């Protein structure tokens, strides 16, 4: 029963969406929009599951004392700091003891992790004392420092300059750098294709070289290269793309139908 | 080995500390100069830490990686909480909740239905319990069923029915390149990309390219004989396309690298203007 | 005396001419006459109808262009369309179209508070102005209407899709039932599929883990669902061989499902005690942070095999190249066309597009799963047949056939 009801739900929602596609009426559209909103809301709840998993795995790594496990402290402190920034904001001109509070809380988290990872009772006691000490100090700072405040009901935290700075100067540079690594990787991938001596790899490489050369005026017959490259992109490329699109489309359609009809059940686990 | 690592780490920290001090000195006249100097130095450090991965896995990369994972996970969590839950969900759930979070209440007779995804969301969280874990399948069923139904008809329309009509093409060309007899073709033989020859050949290539490509994706029959040859031609055309796509992307990726190098040399080292 | 008459006559003539000169409005009057002549002819044969196959709140206005549009005085620059809910107005402008156009689709908003709201089941009236370069010189048509707009309960423009749905559904049902009755369904060998089992064996021999990446898709993406089935198969073999499995995920719902799938596979393999929930874990929902973490796992854990199945974007090459550096055997499959080239170049085996779905059906090891694969192949055969007939139709201009497949939204 516990297993059958979900498949019944899949069937009902799936069939509804199929019918909805053919019914343009406002009422049908209205239900469709509601369902899409619901999916977004459920996704947010799922994020809590994800954060819990990340936290749990990081804590486990520290506890197991695996090589590199200590880096999980950085993940946990980064996670904490960003959450803290997202729910606090300065109330005046300066920051007061805000950064001290951030550091005390971070130290408290690290101490708690060390406490969890320690096996020696003496060390356990030491880390327990340290975490309580840091926590008390952090609470006192939070109570007596008026330069900043918690904002748990309104989104002032999103305008916290530290929240923005972390986004602009930590997240964005790493994102852009990770993305730019592709320039190196694409070169090494091209080299790999060059080394693979078979007909298919050669065709791939030749087409890639032709298209790469399209803006290069140094190549003899640059105009012909550009024309050939354009033709390649507009004609054989169009044909192959269409064939792939039809294949993928039918694959999706076939799998979706199996899901609606309850033939494909692998995604639901065993129960 | 560990000692060497510590020395290298200390050296790098010193180097970037020095960079911060030098930047702070040069920005001393500006508002928030010290903070900005720190942030530029930090961004440069993280950029180089990620690039160091090209050599091999190392403590700097591990630091940047773990920091990025923690910070980004929390960033999206905060955004989701404030924008979706507080900004969009609470104003529809109840007036009291809206007032509590100081959001304008969006009155509607159907707002009660927004409690359903909240209940489904809570059911999803039941995964964390051993006893009620089965409940998490219900919201999952709702999501999978809805999107499967949606994808079924959408893809059948866009990737099949629409593609069928797109493949109806005149092999003897369309105006102004329509076939007007062999004599006219020979007397106007033009090898340019816009000529009749190119137009007609292109239509043939597209038509047979699509057919051969589809034959390659045919799973119910052994690819041998004429069928196998058509399938072989199909995979060749696919490979040419993949090569073209690969080549097309290269320039874009290199421009990303140029962007980061510009940051390092202009904003951080201030070598170029 | 004679001279007196002549002088008086000349004076009268002079006087009259002066009066005539003062009373005649030579310049101003002539301008009015000229501008009247500049007004373009109004549009004709105007028709207003409810837009079909929609959710309502929309009207199609058609007309015969002005005689001075492309002919006559040739001074019409555009047409402006006005509407009102009353015959007497006031009329509000709802848009304009350039000269030469004879149709306007008034697509209104369905939100009553929106300024562009167009009510359903209400009389609507329209006017069309033929406008010249000088916006003050325009000719307004008669008031047209009333017309009422409303939503429809069936989109007739999507009949070709409905036919395709029915045919595909019936084909799938037929082949699934055939498979259930025990009919053998042949599926040609696919390189990447055969490689999966070998790769798991290799990992066991080397004592190194298997990394399974589900991509950046959500649990609602069909490619991800296909990947779950493959993961189920991989996890079962992993459990049998007692190899380690690592599944870092990008989406929390995908994580939940993947945990369930892997857990089930361990049960099926008869080794539920070996299942560790943390082998499937969430990383972050930031694309490149996820890549950074997975790359780190690859170089630290050195997996013997990396499997990438699902939806991938710019990270595909970053992952596959790092896996290659780690010395792993790599098997990939995606339906993202732009990423397939990178996987082909960097991986040992790549499932191209539909092969991912075929692999999912094949590795599911249930004959009925192959039923839809047969239906897909029949659809492809139908496509080839239709393309050939359509080719003839296009060349011989049998438009009755070619228009059959046009989907109108």
JSON list of N, CA, C and O in Angstrom, two decimals, chain B residues 94-113:
[
{"chain": "B", "resi": 94, "resn": "UNK", "atom": "N", "xyz": [-0.88, 32.60, 5.10]},
{"chain": "B", "resi": 94, "resn": "UNK", "atom": "CA", "xyz": [-1.85, 33.16, 6.04]},
{"chain": "B", "resi": 94, "resn": "UNK", "atom": "C", "xyz": [-1.50, 34.62, 6.32]},
{"chain": "B", "resi": 94, "resn": "UNK", "atom": "O", "xyz": [-0.35, 35.04, 6.17]},
{"chain": "B", "resi": 95, "resn": "UNK", "atom": "N", "xyz": [-2.54, 35.35, 6.71]},
{"chain": "B", "resi": 95, "resn": "UNK", "atom": "CA", "xyz": [-2.34, 36.78, 6.95]},
{"chain": "B", "resi": 95, "resn": "UNK", "atom": "C", "xyz": [-1.45, 36.99, 8.18]},
{"chain": "B", "resi": 95, "resn": "UNK", "atom": "O", "xyz": [-0.59, 37.87, 8.19]},
{"chain": "B", "resi": 96, "resn": "UNK", "atom": "N", "xyz": [-1.67, 36.14, 9.20]},
{"chain": "B", "resi": 96, "resn": "UNK", "atom": "CA", "xyz": [-0.89, 36.27, 10.43]},
{"chain": "B", "resi": 96, "resn": "UNK", "atom": "C", "xyz": [0.59, 36.07, 10.16]},
{"chain": "B", "resi": 96, "resn": "UNK", "atom": "O", "xyz": [1.43, 36.86, 10.61]},
{"chain": "B", "resi": 97, "resn": "UNK", "atom": "N", "xyz": [0.90, 35.04, 9.38]},
{"chain": "B", "resi": 97, "resn": "UNK", "atom": "CA", "xyz": [2.29, 34.74, 9.03]},
{"chain": "B", "resi": 97, "resn": "UNK", "atom": "C", "xyz": [2.91, 35.88, 8.22]},
{"chain": "B", "resi": 97, "resn": "UNK", "atom": "O", "xyz": [4.06, 36.26, 8.41]},
{"chain": "B", "resi": 98, "resn": "UNK", "atom": "N", "xyz": [2.10, 36.43, 7.30]},
{"chain": "B", "resi": 98, "resn": "UNK", "atom": "CA", "xyz": [2.59, 37.55, 6.48]},
{"chain": "B", "resi": 98, "resn": "UNK", "atom": "C", "xyz": [2.91, 38.74, 7.37]},
{"chain": "B", "resi": 98, "resn": "UNK", "atom": "O", "xyz": [3.95, 39.38, 7.19]},
{"chain": "B", "resi": 99, "resn": "UNK", "atom": "N", "xyz": [2.00, 39.05, 8.30]},
{"chain": "B", "resi": 99, "resn": "UNK", "atom": "CA", "xyz": [2.24, 40.20, 9.18]},
{"chain": "B", "resi": 99, "resn": "UNK", "atom": "C", "xyz": [3.47, 39.96, 10.05]},
{"chain": "B", "resi": 99, "resn": "UNK", "atom": "O", "xyz": [4.27, 40.87, 10.27]},
{"chain": "B", "resi": 100, "resn": "UNK", "atom": "N", "xyz": [3.62, 38.73, 10.51]},
{"chain": "B", "resi": 100, "resn": "UNK", "atom": "CA", "xyz": [4.75, 38.39, 11.37]},
{"chain": "B", "resi": 100, "resn": "UNK", "atom": "C", "xyz": [6.08, 38.63, 10.65]},
{"chain": "B", "resi": 100, "resn": "UNK", "atom": "O", "xyz": [7.03, 39.13, 11.23]},
{"chain": "B", "resi": 101, "resn": "UNK", "atom": "N", "xyz": [6.10, 38.28, 9.37]},
{"chain": "B", "resi": 101, "resn": "UNK", "atom": "CA", "xyz": [7.33, 38.46, 8.59]},
{"chain": "B", "resi": 101, "resn": "UNK", "atom": "C", "xyz": [7.31, 39.77, 7.80]},
{"chain": "B", "resi": 101, "resn": "UNK", "atom": "O", "xyz": [8.11, 39.95, 6.88]},
{"chain": "B", "resi": 102, "resn": "UNK", "atom": "N", "xyz": [6.38, 40.62, 8.14]},
{"chain": "B", "resi": 102, "resn": "UNK", "atom": "CA", "xyz": [6.26, 41.96, 7.55]},
{"chain": "B", "resi": 102, "resn": "UNK", "atom": "C", "xyz": [6.21, 41.92, 6.02]},
{"chain": "B", "resi": 102, "resn": "UNK", "atom": "O", "xyz": [6.89, 42.67, 5.33]},
{"chain": "B", "resi": 103, "resn": "UNK", "atom": "N", "xyz": [5.42, 41.00, 5.50]},
{"chain": "B", "resi": 103, "resn": "UNK", "atom": "CA", "xyz": [5.24, 40.89, 4.06]},
{"chain": "B", "resi": 103, "resn": "UNK", "atom": "C", "xyz": [3.78, 41.25, 3.74]},
{"chain": "B", "resi": 103, "resn": "UNK", "atom": "O", "xyz": [2.89, 40.92, 4.53]},
{"chain": "B", "resi": 104, "resn": "UNK", "atom": "N", "xyz": [3.53, 41.89, 2.59]},
{"chain": "B", "resi": 104, "resn": "UNK", "atom": "CA", "xyz": [2.13, 42.20, 2.26]},
{"chain": "B", "resi": 104, "resn": "UNK", "atom": "C", "xyz": [1.36, 40.91, 1.94]},
{"chain": "B", "resi": 104, "resn": "UNK", "atom": "O", "xyz": [1.83, 40.10, 1.13]},
{"chain": "B", "resi": 105, "resn": "UNK", "atom": "N", "xyz": [0.23, 40.74, 2.61]},
{"chain": "B", "resi": 105, "resn": "UNK", "atom": "CA", "xyz": [-0.56, 39.53, 2.42]},
{"chain": "B", "resi": 105, "resn": "UNK", "atom": "C", "xyz": [-1.21, 39.53, 1.03]},
{"chain": "B", "resi": 105, "resn": "UNK", "atom": "O", "xyz": [-1.79, 40.53, 0.60]},
{"chain": "B", "resi": 106, "resn": "UNK", "atom": "N", "xyz": [-1.08, 38.42, 0.29]},
{"chain": "B", "resi": 106, "resn": "UNK", "atom": "CA", "xyz": [-1.67, 38.33, -1.06]},
{"chain": "B", "resi": 106, "resn": "UNK", "atom": "C", "xyz": [-2.97, 37.52, -0.94]},
{"chain": "B", "resi": 106, "resn": "UNK", "atom": "O", "xyz": [-2.95, 36.30, -1.06]},
{"chain": "B", "resi": 107, "resn": "UNK", "atom": "N", "xyz": [-4.04, 38.25, -0.72]},
{"chain": "B", "resi": 107, "resn": "UNK", "atom": "CA", "xyz": [-5.32, 37.57, -0.48]},
{"chain": "B", "resi": 107, "resn": "UNK", "atom": "C", "xyz": [-5.83, 36.88, -1.74]},
{"chain": "B", "resi": 107, "resn": "UNK", "atom": "O", "xyz": [-5.76, 37.42, -2.83]},
{"chain": "B", "resi": 108, "resn": "UNK", "atom": "N", "xyz": [-6.28, 35.66, -1.56]},
{"chain": "B", "resi": 108, "resn": "UNK", "atom": "CA", "xyz": [-6.90, 34.91, -2.66]},
{"chain": "B", "resi": 108, "resn": "UNK", "atom": "C", "xyz": [-7.70, 33.77, -2.06]},
{"chain": "B", "resi": 108, "resn": "UNK", "atom": "O", "xyz": [-7.31, 33.20, -1.04]},
{"chain": "B", "resi": 109, "resn": "UNK", "atom": "N", "xyz": [-8.81, 33.45, -2.69]},
{"chain": "B", "resi": 109, "resn": "UNK", "atom": "CA", "xyz": [-9.66, 32.38, -2.18]},
{"chain": "B", "resi": 109, "resn": "UNK", "atom": "C", "xyz": [-9.00, 31.02, -2.22]},
{"chain": "B", "resi": 109, "resn": "UNK", "atom": "O", "xyz": [-9.44, 30.08, -1.55]},
{"chain": "B", "resi": 110, "resn": "UNK", "atom": "N", "xyz": [-7.95, 30.89, -3.02]},
{"chain": "B", "resi": 110, "resn": "UNK", "atom": "CA", "xyz": [-7.32, 29.58, -3.21]},
{"chain": "B", "resi": 110, "resn": "UNK", "atom": "C", "xyz": [-6.01, 29.44, -2.45]},
{"chain": "B", "resi": 110, "resn": "UNK", "atom": "O", "xyz": [-5.28, 28.48, -2.67]},
{"chain": "B", "resi": 111, "resn": "UNK", "atom": "N", "xyz": [-5.71, 30.42, -1.58]},
{"chain": "B", "resi": 111, "resn": "UNK", "atom": "CA", "xyz": [-4.43, 30.38, -0.86]},
{"chain": "B", "resi": 111, "resn": "UNK", "atom": "C", "xyz": [-4.27, 29.14, 0.00]},
{"chain": "B", "resi": 111, "resn": "UNK", "atom": "O", "xyz": [-3.16, 28.69, 0.26]},
{"chain": "B", "resi": 112, "resn": "UNK", "atom": "N", "xyz": [-5.41, 28.59, 0.39]},
{"chain": "B", "resi": 112, "resn": "UNK", "atom": "CA", "xyz": [-5.36, 27.39, 1.24]},
{"chain": "B", "resi": 112, "resn": "UNK", "atom": "C", "xyz": [-4.61, 26.25, 0.56]},
{"chain": "B", "resi": 112, "resn": "UNK", "atom": "O", "xyz": [-3.98, 25.42, 1.22]},
{"chain": "B", "resi": 113, "resn": "UNK", "atom": "N", "xyz": [-4.65, 26.23, -0.77]},
{"chain": "B", "resi": 113, "resn": "UNK", "atom": "CA", "xyz": [-3.98, 25.13, -1.50]},
{"chain": "B", "resi": 113, "resn": "UNK", "atom": "C", "xyz": [-2.46, 25.17, -1.32]},
{"chain": "B", "resi": 113, "resn": "UNK", "atom": "O", "xyz": [-1.79, 24.17, -1.55]}
]
